[in-house]
Coordinates of C-alpha atoms in Angstrom, one line a residue:
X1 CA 24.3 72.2 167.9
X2 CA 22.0 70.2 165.7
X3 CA 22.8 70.4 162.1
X4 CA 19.7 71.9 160.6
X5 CA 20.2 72.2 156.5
X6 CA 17.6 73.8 153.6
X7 CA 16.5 73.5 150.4
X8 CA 14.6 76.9 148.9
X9 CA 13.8 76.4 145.3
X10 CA 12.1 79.5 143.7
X11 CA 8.5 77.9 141.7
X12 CA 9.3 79.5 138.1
X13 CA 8.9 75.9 136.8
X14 CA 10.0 72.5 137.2
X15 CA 12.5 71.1 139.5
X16 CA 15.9 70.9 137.1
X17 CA 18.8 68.7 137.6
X18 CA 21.2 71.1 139.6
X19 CA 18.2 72.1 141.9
X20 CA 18.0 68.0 142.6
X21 CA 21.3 67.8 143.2
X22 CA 21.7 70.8 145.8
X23 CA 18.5 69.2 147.2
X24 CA 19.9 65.7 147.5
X25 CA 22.9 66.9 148.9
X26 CA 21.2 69.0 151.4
X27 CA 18.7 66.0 152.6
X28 CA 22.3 63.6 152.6
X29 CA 23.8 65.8 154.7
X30 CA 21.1 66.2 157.3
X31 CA 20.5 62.4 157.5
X32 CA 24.6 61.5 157.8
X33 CA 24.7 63.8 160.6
X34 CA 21.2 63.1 162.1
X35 CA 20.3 66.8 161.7
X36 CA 16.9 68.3 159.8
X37 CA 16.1 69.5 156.1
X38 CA 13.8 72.2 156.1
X39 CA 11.6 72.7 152.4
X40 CA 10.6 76.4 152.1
X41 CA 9.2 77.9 148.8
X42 CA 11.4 81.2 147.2
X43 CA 8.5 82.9 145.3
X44 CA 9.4 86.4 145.1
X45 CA 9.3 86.9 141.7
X46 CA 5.6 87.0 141.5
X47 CA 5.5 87.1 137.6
X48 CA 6.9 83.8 136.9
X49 CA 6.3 82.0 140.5
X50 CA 3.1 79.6 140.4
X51 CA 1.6 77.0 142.5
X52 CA 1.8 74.9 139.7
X53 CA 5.4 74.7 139.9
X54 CA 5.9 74.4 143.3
X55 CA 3.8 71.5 143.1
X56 CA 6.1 69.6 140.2
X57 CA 9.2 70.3 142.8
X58 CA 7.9 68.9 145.6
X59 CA 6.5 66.0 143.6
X60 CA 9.4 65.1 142.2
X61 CA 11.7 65.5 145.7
X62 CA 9.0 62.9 147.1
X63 CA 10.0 60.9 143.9
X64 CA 13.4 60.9 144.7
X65 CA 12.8 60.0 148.0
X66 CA 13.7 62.6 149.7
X67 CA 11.5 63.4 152.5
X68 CA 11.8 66.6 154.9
X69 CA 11.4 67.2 158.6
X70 CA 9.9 71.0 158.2
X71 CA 8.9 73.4 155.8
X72 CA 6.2 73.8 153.2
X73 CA 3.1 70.7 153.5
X74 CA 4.9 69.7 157.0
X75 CA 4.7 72.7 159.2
X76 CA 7.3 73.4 161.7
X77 CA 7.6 76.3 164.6
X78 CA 9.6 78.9 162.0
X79 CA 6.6 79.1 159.4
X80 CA 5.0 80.4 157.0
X81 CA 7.2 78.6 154.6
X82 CA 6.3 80.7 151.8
X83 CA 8.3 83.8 150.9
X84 CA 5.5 85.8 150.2
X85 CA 3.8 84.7 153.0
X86 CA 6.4 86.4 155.4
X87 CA 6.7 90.0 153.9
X88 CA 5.7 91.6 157.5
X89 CA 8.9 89.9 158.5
X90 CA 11.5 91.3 156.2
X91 CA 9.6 94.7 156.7
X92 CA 10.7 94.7 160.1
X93 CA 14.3 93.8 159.5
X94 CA 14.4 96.4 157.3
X95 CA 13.4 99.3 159.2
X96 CA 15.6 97.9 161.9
X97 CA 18.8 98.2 159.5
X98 CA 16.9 101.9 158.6
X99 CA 16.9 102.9 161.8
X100 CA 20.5 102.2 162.9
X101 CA 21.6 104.1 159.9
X102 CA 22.8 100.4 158.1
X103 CA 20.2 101.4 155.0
X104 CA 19.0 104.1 153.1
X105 CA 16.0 105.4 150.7
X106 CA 17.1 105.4 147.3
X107 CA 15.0 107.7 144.9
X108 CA 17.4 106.8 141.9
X109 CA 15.0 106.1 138.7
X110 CA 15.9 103.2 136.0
X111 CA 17.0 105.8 133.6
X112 CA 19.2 107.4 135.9
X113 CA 21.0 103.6 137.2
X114 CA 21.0 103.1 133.4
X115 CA 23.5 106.3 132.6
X116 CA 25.6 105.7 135.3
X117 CA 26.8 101.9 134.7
X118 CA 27.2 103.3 130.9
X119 CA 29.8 106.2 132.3
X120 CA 31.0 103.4 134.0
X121 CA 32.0 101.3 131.5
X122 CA 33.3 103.9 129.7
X123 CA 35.7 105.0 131.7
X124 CA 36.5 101.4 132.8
X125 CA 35.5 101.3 136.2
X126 CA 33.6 98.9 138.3
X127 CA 29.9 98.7 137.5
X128 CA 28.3 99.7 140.7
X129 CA 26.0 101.8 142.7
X130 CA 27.8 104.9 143.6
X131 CA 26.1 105.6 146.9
X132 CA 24.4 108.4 145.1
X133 CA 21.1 109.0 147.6
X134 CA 23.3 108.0 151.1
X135 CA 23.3 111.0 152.6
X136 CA 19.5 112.7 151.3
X137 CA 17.7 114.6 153.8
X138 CA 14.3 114.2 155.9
X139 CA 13.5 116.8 153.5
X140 CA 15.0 115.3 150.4
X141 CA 12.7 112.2 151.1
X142 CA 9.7 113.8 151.3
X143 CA 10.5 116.2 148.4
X144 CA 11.6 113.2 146.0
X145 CA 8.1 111.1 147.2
X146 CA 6.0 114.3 146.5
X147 CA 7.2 114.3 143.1
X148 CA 5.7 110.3 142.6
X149 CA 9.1 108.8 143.1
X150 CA 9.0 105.4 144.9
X151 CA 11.9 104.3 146.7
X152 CA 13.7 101.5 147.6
X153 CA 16.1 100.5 150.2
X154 CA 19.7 99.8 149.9
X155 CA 22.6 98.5 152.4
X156 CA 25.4 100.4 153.3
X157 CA 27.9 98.2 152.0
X158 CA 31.2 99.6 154.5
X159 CA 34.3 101.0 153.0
X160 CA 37.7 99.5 152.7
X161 CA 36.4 95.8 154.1
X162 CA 37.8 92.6 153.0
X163 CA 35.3 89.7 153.7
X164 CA 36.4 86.0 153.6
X165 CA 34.2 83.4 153.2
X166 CA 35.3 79.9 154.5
X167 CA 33.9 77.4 152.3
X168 CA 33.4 73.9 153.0
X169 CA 34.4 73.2 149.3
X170 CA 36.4 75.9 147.8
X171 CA 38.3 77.1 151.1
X172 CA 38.8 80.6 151.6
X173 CA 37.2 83.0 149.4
X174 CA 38.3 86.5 150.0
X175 CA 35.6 89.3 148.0
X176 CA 36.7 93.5 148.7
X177 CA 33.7 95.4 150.0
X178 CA 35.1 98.4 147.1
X179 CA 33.9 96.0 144.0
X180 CA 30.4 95.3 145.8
X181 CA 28.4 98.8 146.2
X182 CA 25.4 99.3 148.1
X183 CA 22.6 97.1 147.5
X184 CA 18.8 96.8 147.3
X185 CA 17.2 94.8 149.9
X186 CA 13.9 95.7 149.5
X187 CA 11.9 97.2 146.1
X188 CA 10.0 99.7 145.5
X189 CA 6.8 97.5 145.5
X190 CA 8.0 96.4 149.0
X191 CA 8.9 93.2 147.8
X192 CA 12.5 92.0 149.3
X193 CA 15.5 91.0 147.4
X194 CA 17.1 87.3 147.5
X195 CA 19.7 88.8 149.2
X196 CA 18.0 90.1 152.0
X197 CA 15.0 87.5 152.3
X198 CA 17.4 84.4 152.6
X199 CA 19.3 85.8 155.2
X200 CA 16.3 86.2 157.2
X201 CA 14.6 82.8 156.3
X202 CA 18.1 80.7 157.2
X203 CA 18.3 82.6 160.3
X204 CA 14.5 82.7 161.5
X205 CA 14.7 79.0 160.6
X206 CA 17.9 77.9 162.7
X207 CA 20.0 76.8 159.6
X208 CA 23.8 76.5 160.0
X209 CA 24.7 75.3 157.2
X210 CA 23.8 76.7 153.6
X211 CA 24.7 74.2 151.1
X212 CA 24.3 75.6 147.2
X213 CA 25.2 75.7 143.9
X214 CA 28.8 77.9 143.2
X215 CA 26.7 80.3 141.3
X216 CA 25.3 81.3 144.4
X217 CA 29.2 81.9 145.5
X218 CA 29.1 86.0 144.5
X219 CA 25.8 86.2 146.6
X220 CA 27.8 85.5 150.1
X221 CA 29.7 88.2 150.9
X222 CA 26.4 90.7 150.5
X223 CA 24.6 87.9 152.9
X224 CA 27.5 88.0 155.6
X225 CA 27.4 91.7 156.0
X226 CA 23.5 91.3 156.4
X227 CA 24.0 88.7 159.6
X228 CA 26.8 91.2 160.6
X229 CA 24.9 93.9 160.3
X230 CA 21.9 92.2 162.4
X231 CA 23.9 90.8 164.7
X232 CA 23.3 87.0 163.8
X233 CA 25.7 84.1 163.7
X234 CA 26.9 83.3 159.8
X235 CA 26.3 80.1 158.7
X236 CA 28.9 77.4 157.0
X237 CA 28.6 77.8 153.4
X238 CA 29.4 74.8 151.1
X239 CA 29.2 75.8 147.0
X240 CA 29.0 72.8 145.1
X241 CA 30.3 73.0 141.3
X242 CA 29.1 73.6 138.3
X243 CA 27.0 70.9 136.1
X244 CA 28.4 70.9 132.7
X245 CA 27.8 68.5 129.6
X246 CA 30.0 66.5 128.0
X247 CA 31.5 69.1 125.9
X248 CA 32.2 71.1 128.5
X249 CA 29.6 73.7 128.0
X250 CA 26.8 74.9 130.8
X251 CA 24.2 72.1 130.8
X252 CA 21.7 72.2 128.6
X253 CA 18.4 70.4 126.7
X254 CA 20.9 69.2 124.1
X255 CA 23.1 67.0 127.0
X256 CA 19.7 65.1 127.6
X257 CA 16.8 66.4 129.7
X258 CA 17.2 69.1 132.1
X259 CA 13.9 68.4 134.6
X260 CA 13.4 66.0 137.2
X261 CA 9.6 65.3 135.6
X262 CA 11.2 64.6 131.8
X263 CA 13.3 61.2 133.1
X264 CA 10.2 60.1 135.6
X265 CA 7.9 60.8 132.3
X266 CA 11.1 58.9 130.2
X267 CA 10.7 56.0 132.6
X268 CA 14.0 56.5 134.4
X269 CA 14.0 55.0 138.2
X270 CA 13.8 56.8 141.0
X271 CA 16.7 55.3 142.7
X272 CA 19.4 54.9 139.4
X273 CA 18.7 59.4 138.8
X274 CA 19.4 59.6 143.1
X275 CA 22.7 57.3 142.7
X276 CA 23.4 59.4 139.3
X277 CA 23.0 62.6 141.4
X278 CA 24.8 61.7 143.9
X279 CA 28.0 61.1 141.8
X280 CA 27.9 64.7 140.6
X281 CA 30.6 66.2 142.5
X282 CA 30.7 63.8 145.3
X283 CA 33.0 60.4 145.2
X284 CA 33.1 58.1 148.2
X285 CA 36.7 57.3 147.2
X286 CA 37.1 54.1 145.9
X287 CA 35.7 52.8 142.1
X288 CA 32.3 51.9 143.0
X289 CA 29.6 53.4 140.8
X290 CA 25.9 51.6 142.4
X291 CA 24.8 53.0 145.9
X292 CA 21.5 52.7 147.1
X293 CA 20.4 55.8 148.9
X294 CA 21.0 54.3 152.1
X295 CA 24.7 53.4 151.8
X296 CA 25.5 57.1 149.9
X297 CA 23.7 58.6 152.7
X298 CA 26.1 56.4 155.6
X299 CA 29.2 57.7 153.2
X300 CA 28.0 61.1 152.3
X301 CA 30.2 64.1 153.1
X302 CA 31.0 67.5 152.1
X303 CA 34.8 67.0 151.8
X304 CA 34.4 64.5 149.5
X305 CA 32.7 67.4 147.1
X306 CA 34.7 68.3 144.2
X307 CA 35.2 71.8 143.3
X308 CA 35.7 70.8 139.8
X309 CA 32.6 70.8 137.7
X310 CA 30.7 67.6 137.5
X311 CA 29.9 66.4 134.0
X312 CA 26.3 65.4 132.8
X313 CA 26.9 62.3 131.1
X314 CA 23.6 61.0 129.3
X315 CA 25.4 57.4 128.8
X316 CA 26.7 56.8 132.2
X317 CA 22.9 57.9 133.7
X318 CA 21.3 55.6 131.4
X319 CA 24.1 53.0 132.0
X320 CA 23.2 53.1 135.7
X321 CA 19.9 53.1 135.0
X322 CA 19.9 49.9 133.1
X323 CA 21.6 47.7 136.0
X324 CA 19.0 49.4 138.1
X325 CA 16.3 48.1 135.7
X326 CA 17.8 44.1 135.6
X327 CA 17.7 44.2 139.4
X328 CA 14.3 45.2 139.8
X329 CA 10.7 43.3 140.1
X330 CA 9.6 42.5 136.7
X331 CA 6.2 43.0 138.8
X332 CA 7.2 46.7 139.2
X333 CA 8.8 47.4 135.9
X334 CA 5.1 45.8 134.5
X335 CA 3.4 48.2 136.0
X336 CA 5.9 51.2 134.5
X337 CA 5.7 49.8 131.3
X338 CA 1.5 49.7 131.1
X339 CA 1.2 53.1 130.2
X340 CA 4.0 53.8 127.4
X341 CA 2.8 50.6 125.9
X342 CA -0.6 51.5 126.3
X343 CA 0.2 55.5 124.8
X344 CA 1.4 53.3 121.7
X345 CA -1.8 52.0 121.4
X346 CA -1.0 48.4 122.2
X347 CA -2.9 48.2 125.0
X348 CA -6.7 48.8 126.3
X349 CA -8.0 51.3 129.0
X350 CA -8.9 48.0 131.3
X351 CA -6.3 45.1 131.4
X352 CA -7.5 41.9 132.5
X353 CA -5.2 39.0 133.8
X354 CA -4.3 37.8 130.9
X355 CA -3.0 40.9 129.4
X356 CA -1.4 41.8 132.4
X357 CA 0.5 39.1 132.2
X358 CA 1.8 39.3 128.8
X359 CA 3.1 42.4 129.6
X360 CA 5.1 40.9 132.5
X361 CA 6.4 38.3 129.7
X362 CA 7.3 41.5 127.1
X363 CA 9.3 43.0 129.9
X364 CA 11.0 39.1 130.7
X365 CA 11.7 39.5 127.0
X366 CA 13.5 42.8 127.0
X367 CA 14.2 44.4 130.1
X368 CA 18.0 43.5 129.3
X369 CA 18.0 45.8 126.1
X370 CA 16.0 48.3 127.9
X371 CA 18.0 51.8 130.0
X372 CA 14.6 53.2 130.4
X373 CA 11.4 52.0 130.4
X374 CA 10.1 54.2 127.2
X375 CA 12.1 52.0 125.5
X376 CA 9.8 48.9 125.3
X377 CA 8.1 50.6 122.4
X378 CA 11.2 50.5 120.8
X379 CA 10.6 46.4 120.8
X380 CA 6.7 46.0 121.4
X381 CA 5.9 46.1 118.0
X382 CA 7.0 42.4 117.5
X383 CA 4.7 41.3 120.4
X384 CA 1.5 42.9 118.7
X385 CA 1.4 43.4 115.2
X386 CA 2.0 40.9 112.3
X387 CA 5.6 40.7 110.9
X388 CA 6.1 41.5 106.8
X389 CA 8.8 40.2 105.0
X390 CA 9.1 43.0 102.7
X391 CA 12.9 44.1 103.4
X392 CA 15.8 42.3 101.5
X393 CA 17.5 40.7 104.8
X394 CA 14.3 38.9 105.8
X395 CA 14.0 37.8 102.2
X396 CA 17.4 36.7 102.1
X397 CA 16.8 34.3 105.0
X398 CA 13.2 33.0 104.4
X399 CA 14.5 32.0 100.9
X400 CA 17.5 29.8 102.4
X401 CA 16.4 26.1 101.2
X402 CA 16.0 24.4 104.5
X403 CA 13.6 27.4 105.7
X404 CA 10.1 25.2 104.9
X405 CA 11.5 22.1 106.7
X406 CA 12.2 24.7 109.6
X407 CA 9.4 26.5 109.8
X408 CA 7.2 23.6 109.1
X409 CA 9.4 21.5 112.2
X410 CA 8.3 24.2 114.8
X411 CA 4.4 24.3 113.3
X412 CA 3.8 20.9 113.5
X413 CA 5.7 20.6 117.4
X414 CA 2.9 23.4 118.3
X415 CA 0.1 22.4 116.3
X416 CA -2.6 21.2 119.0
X417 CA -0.2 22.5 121.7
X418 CA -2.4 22.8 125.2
X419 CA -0.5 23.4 128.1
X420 CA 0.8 27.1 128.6
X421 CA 3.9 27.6 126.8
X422 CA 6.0 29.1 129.2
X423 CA 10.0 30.2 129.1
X424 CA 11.5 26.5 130.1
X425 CA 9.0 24.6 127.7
X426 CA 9.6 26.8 124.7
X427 CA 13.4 27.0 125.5
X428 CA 13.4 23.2 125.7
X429 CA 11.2 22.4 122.5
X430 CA 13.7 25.0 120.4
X431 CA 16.7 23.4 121.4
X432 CA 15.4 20.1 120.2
X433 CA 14.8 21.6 116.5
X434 CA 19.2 21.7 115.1
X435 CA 19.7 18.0 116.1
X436 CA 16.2 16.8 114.6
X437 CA 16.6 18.3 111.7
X438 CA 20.3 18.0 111.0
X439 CA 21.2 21.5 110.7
X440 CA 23.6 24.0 112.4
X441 CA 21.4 26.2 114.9
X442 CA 22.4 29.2 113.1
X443 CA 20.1 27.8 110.2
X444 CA 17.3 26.8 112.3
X445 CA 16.8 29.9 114.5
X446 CA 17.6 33.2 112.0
X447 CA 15.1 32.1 109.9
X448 CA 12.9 31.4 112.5
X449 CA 13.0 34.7 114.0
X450 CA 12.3 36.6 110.8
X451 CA 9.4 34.4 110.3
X452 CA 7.8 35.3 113.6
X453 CA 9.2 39.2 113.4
X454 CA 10.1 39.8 109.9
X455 CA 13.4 40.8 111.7
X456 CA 17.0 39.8 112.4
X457 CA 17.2 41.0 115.7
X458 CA 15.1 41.0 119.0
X459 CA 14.3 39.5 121.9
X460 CA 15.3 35.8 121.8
X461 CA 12.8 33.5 120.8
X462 CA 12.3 31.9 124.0
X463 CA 10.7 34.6 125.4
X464 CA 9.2 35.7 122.3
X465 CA 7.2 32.1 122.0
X466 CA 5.5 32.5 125.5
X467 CA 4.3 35.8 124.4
X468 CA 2.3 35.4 121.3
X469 CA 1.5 31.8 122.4
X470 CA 1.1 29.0 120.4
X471 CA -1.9 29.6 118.3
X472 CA -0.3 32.7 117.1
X473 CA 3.2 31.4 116.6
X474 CA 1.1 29.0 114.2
X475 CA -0.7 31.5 112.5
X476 CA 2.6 33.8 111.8
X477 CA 4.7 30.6 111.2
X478 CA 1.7 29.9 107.5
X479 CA 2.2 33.6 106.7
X480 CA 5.9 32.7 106.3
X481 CA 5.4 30.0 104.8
X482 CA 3.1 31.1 102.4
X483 CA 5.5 34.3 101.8
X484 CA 8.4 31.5 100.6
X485 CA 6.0 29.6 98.4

């Protein structure tokens, strides 16, 4: 049997890390065993479902990488791959299970549910449905619906019934049929219940294997009576942990951002958030961190999942994220950087060559200070606007007394200056400066920085000289001078 896997996010918004990491390890565990991922779209809750949403997720799984074999854009032989789309379906599941006296109309009202989990918590019981309409009549029914009462429809749930769940991850899981009371499978408004719709969809569609989140876990048992009570194979079930943040709390906006969309719109890699995933709850057993997708999806497998909860830790993604960035095309991380450089206002609409290829030399300058690629703000502004010299440090240096001879060393080196000064020629005239001028380099290159950037820090001034070019490193090189008198 072909191993067929799903992913069935519900479009109440955008695609959030624990969603992306049941996805990846769905579409991992398809492509290790040579199987399919379905995509199909859970939008039952029609208040807060929107197309909107359900384009963000499947923008941002194509992001990821991770492309699917059938399902919602692709088409497949089990469609539609919209919940909504498949009501007539679950309608006649449900009068099957009606008709062989597995469900029942339930008349009960909101109020009525309401006052009888209170008496249940009062008297300390289990909060449940008590089976209260089971046994109505034809003539209760009709009676009940004359009155404007709307039912819905609820499964037996059978007495005295222990059901174990053998979990990939968490081994046996044993839940007692007397703690779970009968449940709704389809609402008054006709509209089915998780419960009952996913059981359908994962059988309809062939899928033996339902990988998930462990909050999904309490769900099971009420699915495995449903394929018992149709008569359908159960699936494997695999419940991955919990994501928690550092602290140990349930993840949340304060461990770092919680959708796929914030880190592409932060300028985190594709590939560094899929290897970061990946490490979640899974370990290929050994120390190595950096996997492309490739090599986790060769080592990928479900007893390797932890059922421990995996910890969100913001340094460790933007760690990985980092070496991803040093290894990477400074072609590609050009283009990633245009428009955060451009939202600061440092660049035009329309590049031409030329500014295209100072921002290929900004990103040579800094990509080894950078974990994402928002960051080259953080260090642009010394590329494009005029340093000052206003702050006590850089007046500290610039007022050292070999700082004219320095400054006035490199002006006169660049002064009618007219090939291209690339990396190697400005590497090679600043190492030249110390033994010319009979100073430590120490001497020679702090003060040169803070006359070019007014700061003591930055990218180092080999890269920065190719930047601004030599008629500019002129230019700022007289302000400084003129700032020391």
């Amino acid at each position: 049997m072909d191993t067929k896997v799903r992913f069935a996010p519900s479009p109440t918004g955008p695609l959030h890390i624990g969603g992306a990491r049941s996805a990846l390890f769905n579409w991992l565990f398809a492509r290790h065993y040579g199987g399919k991922f379905v995509v199909r779209i859970e939008d039952t809750d029609l208040d807060r479902s929107s197309r909107a949403s359900e384009d963000d997720i499947l923008s941002s799984l194509r992001w990821l990488g991770l492309d699917w074999d059938e399902g919602i854009n692709v088409g497949g032989g089990n469609g539609p791959y919209r919940q909504t789309e498949r009501l007539e379906i679950y309608s006649r599941y449900a009068a099957q299970l009606l008709e062989n006296g597995l469900a029942y109309r339930c008349y009960c009202s909101e109020e009525e549910l309401a006052a009888q989990r209170e008496a249940q918590l009062a008297a300390g019981e289990l909060v449940r449905y008590t089976g209260r309409c089971r046994d109505l009549s034809p003539e209760d029914c009709a009676r009940l619906e004359a009155g404007g009462r709307k039912p819905v429809l609820r499964f037996k749930v059978p007495a005295d019934k222990i059901i174990t769940v053998r979990d990939i991850v968490r081994g046996a899981v044993n839940f007692d049929c007397a703690g779970i009371g009968d449940f709704i499978i389809i609402k008054s408004d006709g509209i089915p219940t998780y419960n009952f719709a996913v059981v359908a969809d994962d059988h309809l569609m062939g899928i033996n294997h339902v990988i998930r989140a462990e909050e999904h876990l309490s769900n099971t048992p009420l699915q495995v009576l449903l394929y018992e009570a149709l008569g359908w194979d159960v699936p494997e079930f695999a419940h991955v942990s919990l994501i928690l943040g550092k602290d140990r709390s349930k993840m949340s906006k304060r461990h770092g951002a919680t959708s796929i969309e914030q880190y592409r719109e932060l300028g985190y890699l594709p590939e560094a958030l899929v290897n970061f995933l990946a490490l979640l709850g899974w370990s290929p057993g050994t120390e190595e961190e950096v996997f492309t997708l490739d090599q986790i999806k060769e080592q990928f497998s479900l007893e390797r999942v932890s059922k421990s909860p995996a910890v969100f830790d913001l340094e460790k993604l933007n760690w990985l994220n980092g070496n991803y960035i040093r290894h990477s095309s400074v072609e590609r991380l050009a283009e990633l950087a245009i428009p955060f450089l451009r939202k600061a206002g440092y660049l035009p609409d329309v590049l031409d060559d030329s500014v295209r290829e100072k921002v290929r030399l900004i990103v040579v300058a800094v990509r080894e200070r950078l974990e994402y690629m928002a960051q080259i703000n953080d260090f642009a502004d010394v590329f494009f606007n005029d340093p000052g010299y206003d702050n006590s440090e850089a007046q500290g240096i610039l007022t050292q007394e070999q700082v004219p001879a320095v400054i006035k060393a490199l002006r006169d080196k660049l002064v009618g200056y007219v090939d291209d000064l690339d990396e190697d020629g400005a590497r090679a005239l600043l190492k030249k400066l110390p033994k010319e001028l009979g100073i430590g380099g120490k001497k020679v290159y702090q003060p040169l920085r803070v006359a070019l950037t007014g700061k003591l820090s930055g990218p180092d001034l080999h890269h920065l000289l190719p930047v601004l070019g030599a008629p500019k490193v002129i230019v700022r090189l007289e302000k400084a001078l003129a700032a020391v008198g």
